[in-house]
Amino acid sequence: MLARGTRGWLRGAALGLLVLLQAGCAPPGSTSLSSPAQSAPVDDGATKTLVLAQLNPIRVFGPWGTGNTVGGGVTLMGVHSAGLVSMDGRGSASPRIALAVPSFEDGSITVLPDGRMQTTWRLRSDVTWQDGQPFTAEDVVFSHRLLTDPALPGATGISRFIERAEASDPATVTFTWKTTLYNALFLNFSSFWLLPHHLLAKPYEEDSKEAFLAEPYFTTDYLNLGPFRLTDWGLGQELTFERYNGYFLGRPKVGKIIIDVITDENVIAAGLRAGKIDLVPEKAFNSTTSLALRDEWSKSGEGTVVSRQTNWYYMQFQWDTQWARPVEVPRDVRLRIALYEALDRAALRDFLFPGIPDTNADTFLTAGDARSAVVGQPFARYAYDPARAERELVEAGWSRGADGRFLDRAGNRVQLEIWAFPADVPPMQVIAADWRKIGIEAKEYPLPPQLTGPAAERSQFPGLYLAARGASESIVGNFSSFEIATPENRWNGFNRASYSNPMLDRLNDQLVSTLDSSERGKLLKQAGEFLADELPGLPMYWQINFLELRDTVRGPVAEDYQHMTLLDNSGSEMARNAHLWDHI
């Protein structure tokens, strides 16, 4: 697979050389290079190719293909897709397809007497789909219709708060929101995926939903509004994107981008070291590999590794009693507290991120959040104390067997099965080892790489699942009842542990509808105390993600990556300036 990406570049270079040789040998009557006046302007970027690699397979493009950020795929989607907004160099919302971000000052944001909210967006007039068709407000209205269709898997997240979308003219669209919403303006491509009305309206109206989701548009025929257009699907394993010369921010600097899907991070690392791969996005490597490359390249100068704080990692308990084992764990907070106190989280952080500033997970607010003083560190009350943990397990009804291992209340040996994706296997192993030290049989279950995105299996783990999604406000939503993954929402919910509590649901509703950031800080404090009291999940550490770049890459890649902060924990905005990426 590595060789295919490289061979593709070599074939392109050889073809370009052949064309030049043929032109140079053309007979006198040829018009190809007959005079300087007839020569086409030289385009130095046309033959340039960037080879990128990600870990997770690409099954489909579109809103139902981004449910999971494991493996780096979401990080690269700005190569081909674009949204109403993006980010600026400070990590704030910035207009992209929109002319400006709505505001109260110019009247484009209004709060209605009944508590609903309206946001009016003016659109750029120079944006076209990658087949040359104009992008208009009709596309936005159509996209809203698809994103809120309960029969389609994309009807989750921010779309559920939009009551309707209306186009008053081809360049103006107004959203009416069911309530005020704190992040209603960050409509980037991953939170509000734009879809072409002229290509999808007919199959959406005439086909079954199953047939519609199987449309070639979402795989081999995909096109969107980004700088590079898919030209070769490559069975979802080696995808070729050629630059779209009509891109509204200007012609991209390189002619082609190849994305290789390689499901073994060791193979990706070998290709990167050999110079066959130019860039590896975050979440394709575990921290051990990234830090090893950082140390190697600091001496050789062959590349750069940059990092950023991203997601709040926690262990989710299974709350659905048909899957939960042991079943008393979700029913008794004393057991959850004892299990938490048996884990040496500081040693885990040092193991995962040596030489990286402390990533203490006693708070779910990212470093630098001004509300940290209000929210505090609600989970700091649980100190590492294995002896105390053992006593508390006994007090909660568990006992020691003859071999020293813990038995549950029914006298069965306690077995905790831990699930994690390949990149998270090292921390899973450390966590399991800590529990074994106190006499709990911990079984490690690495999830297969192909089990990304919505899947029933991911919501049927029996014990605990090491996972992360977001920070700050989004953490509370991850535990809300609405986000429970079910067959009805095609397993798209972020709450894969099936945790449900009416009090937290009410807090989350207040949180998302409060526009004032300082007021949300007070609500976040309440939510933090609640989560620390109940422990539906065990906070472990802040993820430090890494981006690996060979010295062949030029452009604002590293700078853009490091500026993704509160708004973009998913990493989806890393490629927002892919048209400025260059290759030497």
XYZ file of N, CA and C in Angstrom, residues 319-417:
297
model
N -23.836 0.657 31.479
C -25.011 0.830 32.341
C -26.210 0.005 31.881
N -26.181 -0.507 30.689
C -27.276 -1.352 30.211
C -27.111 -2.729 30.857
N -28.086 -3.117 31.678
C -27.944 -4.345 32.475
C -27.921 -5.612 31.629
N -28.372 -5.543 30.388
C -28.296 -6.748 29.557
C -26.865 -7.041 29.123
N -25.972 -6.020 29.223
C -24.581 -6.219 28.846
C -23.634 -6.122 30.039
N -23.997 -5.362 31.069
C -23.071 -5.042 32.153
C -22.644 -6.277 32.941
N -21.330 -6.406 33.145
C -20.754 -7.465 33.968
C -19.525 -6.910 34.691
N -19.492 -6.999 36.052
C -20.527 -7.442 36.983
C -21.669 -6.422 37.039
N -22.861 -6.905 37.161
C -24.029 -6.050 37.041
C -24.151 -5.082 38.210
N -23.510 -5.400 39.376
C -23.661 -4.494 40.514
C -22.802 -3.225 40.393
N -21.826 -3.215 39.489
C -20.956 -2.037 39.377
C -21.735 -0.782 38.995
N -22.587 -0.799 37.960
C -23.351 0.417 37.661
C -24.399 0.746 38.729
N -24.689 -0.194 39.610
C -25.733 0.031 40.615
C -25.184 0.568 41.935
N -23.894 0.499 42.153
C -23.333 0.867 43.450
C -22.122 1.783 43.238
N -22.271 3.066 43.579
C -21.196 4.027 43.382
C -19.982 3.692 44.232
N -20.168 2.961 45.360
C -19.019 2.608 46.202
C -18.029 1.733 45.449
N -18.536 0.854 44.619
C -17.654 0.011 43.816
C -16.905 0.839 42.783
N -17.595 1.787 42.188
C -16.955 2.624 41.174
C -15.859 3.498 41.799
N -16.136 4.027 42.984
C -15.129 4.843 43.676
C -13.905 3.995 44.016
N -14.129 2.797 44.530
C -13.004 1.937 44.903
C -12.165 1.567 43.684
N -12.814 1.254 42.597
C -12.081 0.929 41.377
C -11.253 2.120 40.904
N -11.794 3.311 41.076
C -11.079 4.520 40.659
C -9.841 4.762 41.526
N -9.990 4.577 42.827
C -8.878 4.832 43.740
C -7.764 3.796 43.626
N -8.032 2.717 42.929
C -7.001 1.699 42.710
C -6.113 2.006 41.519
N -6.401 3.096 40.800
C -5.662 3.430 39.583
C -4.672 4.559 39.840
N -3.425 4.332 39.465
C -2.380 5.334 39.614
C -2.366 6.202 38.365
N -3.204 7.228 38.381
C -3.359 8.054 37.178
C -2.126 8.895 36.878
N -1.424 9.336 37.920
C -0.210 10.130 37.677
C 0.854 9.297 36.969
N 1.019 8.039 37.412
C 1.997 7.166 36.759
C 1.577 6.873 35.322
N 0.266 6.754 35.091
C -0.230 6.518 33.737
C 0.108 7.692 32.827
N -0.086 8.918 33.320
C 0.218 10.097 32.510
C 1.709 10.163 32.187
N 2.544 9.859 33.187
C 3.985 9.886 32.943
C 4.400 8.826 31.924
N 3.716 7.699 31.967
C 4.012 6.621 31.018
C 3.620 7.015 29.595
N 2.451 7.652 29.461
C 1.946 7.986 28.136
C 2.637 9.192 27.521
N 2.931 10.196 28.338
C 3.407 11.470 27.807
C 4.649 11.954 28.555
N 5.734 11.203 28.494
C 6.955 11.658 29.167
C 7.457 12.963 28.569
N 7.806 13.880 29.443
C 8.316 15.164 28.971
C 7.251 16.142 28.537
N 5.973 15.764 28.644
C 4.858 16.646 28.281
C 4.279 17.213 29.573
N 3.944 18.502 29.621
C 3.353 19.069 30.843
C 2.167 18.254 31.335
N 1.960 18.275 32.638
C 0.948 17.450 33.295
C -0.414 17.577 32.618
N -1.047 16.436 32.429
C -2.382 16.410 31.803
C -3.403 15.895 32.805
N -3.427 16.498 33.962
C -4.315 16.107 35.048
C -5.780 16.188 34.607
N -6.502 15.093 34.796
C -7.892 15.030 34.341
C -8.894 15.272 35.464
N -8.461 15.920 36.556
C -9.391 16.209 37.642
C -10.410 17.264 37.260
N -10.222 17.912 36.120
C -11.217 18.811 35.543
C -11.386 18.472 34.076
N -12.584 18.754 33.538
C -12.822 18.489 32.116
C -12.780 19.768 31.296
N -12.258 20.856 31.869
C -12.036 22.083 31.121
C -10.607 22.105 30.611
N -10.437 22.508 29.374
C -9.102 22.524 28.782
C -8.237 23.607 29.413
N -6.929 23.410 29.315
C -5.989 24.384 29.848
C -6.234 25.750 29.214
N -6.265 26.775 30.031
C -6.475 28.119 29.523
C -7.921 28.568 29.535
N -8.854 27.676 29.842
C -10.258 28.071 29.906
C -10.452 28.992 31.110
N -10.971 30.185 30.869
C -11.109 31.193 31.919
C -12.055 30.767 33.031
N -12.871 29.759 32.778
C -13.853 29.328 33.788
C -13.299 28.269 34.733
N -12.036 27.898 34.560
C -11.442 26.850 35.388
C -11.483 27.200 36.872
N -11.305 28.490 37.207
C -11.324 28.895 38.618
C -12.685 28.646 39.250
N -13.750 28.757 38.446
C -15.104 28.521 38.956
C -15.386 27.031 39.069
N -15.047 26.290 38.048
C -15.373 24.859 38.008
C -14.497 24.058 38.973
N -13.233 24.451 39.116
C -12.342 23.739 40.012
C -11.937 22.375 39.466
N -11.568 21.476 40.356
C -11.141 20.126 39.999
C -11.994 19.121 40.781
N -13.212 18.886 40.312
C -14.155 18.070 41.091
C -13.704 16.638 41.353
N -12.806 16.088 40.521
C -12.412 14.690 40.701
C -11.145 14.533 41.545
N -10.602 15.666 42.019
C -9.379 15.605 42.824
C -9.624 14.927 44.169
N -10.878 14.770 44.557
C -11.190 14.135 45.842
C -10.785 12.665 45.886
N -10.572 12.066 44.701
C -10.253 10.636 44.642
C -8.749 10.446 44.428
N -8.041 10.204 45.518
C -6.595 10.020 45.448
C -6.263 8.547 45.212
N -5.117 8.318 44.636
C -4.642 6.943 44.424
C -4.308 6.318 45.774
N -5.022 5.254 46.122
C -4.827 4.595 47.420
C -5.324 3.155 47.296
N -4.478 2.233 46.806
C -4.933 0.855 46.584
C -5.385 0.141 47.852
N -4.752 0.412 48.974
C -5.176 -0.242 50.220
C -6.581 0.192 50.594
N -6.842 1.470 50.491
C -8.192 1.966 50.766
C -9.190 1.387 49.774
N -8.805 1.296 48.515
C -9.691 0.743 47.493
C -10.096 -0.690 47.844
N -9.148 -1.484 48.307
C -9.458 -2.868 48.673
C -10.458 -2.911 49.828
N -10.257 -2.059 50.841
C -11.194 -2.034 51.966
C -12.596 -1.636 51.511
N -12.663 -0.668 50.621
C -13.972 -0.191 50.164
C -14.690 -1.247 49.327
N -13.958 -2.031 48.558
C -14.581 -3.107 47.791
C -15.216 -4.130 48.730
N -14.539 -4.439 49.810
C -15.086 -5.386 50.794
C -16.311 -4.796 51.481
N -16.212 -3.515 51.849
C -17.358 -2.855 52.493
C -18.568 -2.807 51.570
N -18.331 -2.781 50.250
C -19.428 -2.729 49.279
C -19.977 -4.108 48.942
N -19.435 -5.173 49.571
C -20.030 -6.497 49.382
C -19.216 -7.498 48.617
N -18.037 -7.083 48.102
C -17.181 -8.054 47.445
C -16.290 -8.730 48.480
N -15.768 -9.887 48.142
C -14.964 -10.655 49.099
C -13.761 -11.270 48.391
N -12.829 -11.776 49.206
C -11.641 -12.415 48.665
C -11.865 -13.913 48.515
N -11.442 -14.472 47.403
C -11.449 -15.906 47.225
C -10.200 -16.526 47.822
N -10.113 -17.843 47.780
C -8.963 -18.545 48.346
C -7.659 -18.149 47.661
N -7.747 -17.758 46.396
C -6.541 -17.369 45.657
C -6.227 -15.878 45.783
N -7.011 -15.183 46.627
C -6.768 -13.763 46.846
C -7.484 -12.848 45.877
N -8.173 -13.408 44.911
C -8.873 -12.574 43.939
C -10.277 -12.236 44.434
N -10.779 -11.108 43.957
C -12.081 -10.667 44.430
C -13.219 -11.465 43.801
N -14.257 -11.692 44.645
C -15.497 -12.327 44.224
C -16.619 -11.310 44.341
N -17.603 -11.388 43.455
C -18.738 -10.473 43.550
C -19.710 -10.948 44.616
N -20.840 -10.286 44.735
C -21.787 -10.592 45.810
C -22.409 -11.972 45.665
N -22.394 -12.501 44.426
C -22.931 -13.853 44.198
C -21.860 -14.922 44.369
N -20.655 -14.510 44.711
C -19.575 -15.471 44.901
C -18.819 -15.820 43.635
N -19.086 -15.114 42.537
C -18.365 -15.353 41.287
C -17.109 -14.483 41.211
N -16.087 -14.997 40.569
C -14.871 -14.219 40.424
C -15.161 -12.964 39.600
N -14.718 -11.829 40.109
C -14.920 -10.561 39.414
C -14.033 -10.519 38.172
N -14.661 -10.260 37.044
C -13.929 -10.094 35.791
C -14.355 -8.770 35.158
N -13.383 -7.913 34.955
C -13.647 -6.637 34.305
C -13.020 -6.661 32.922
N -13.858 -6.548 31.909
C -13.358 -6.523 30.542
C -13.247 -5.079 30.087
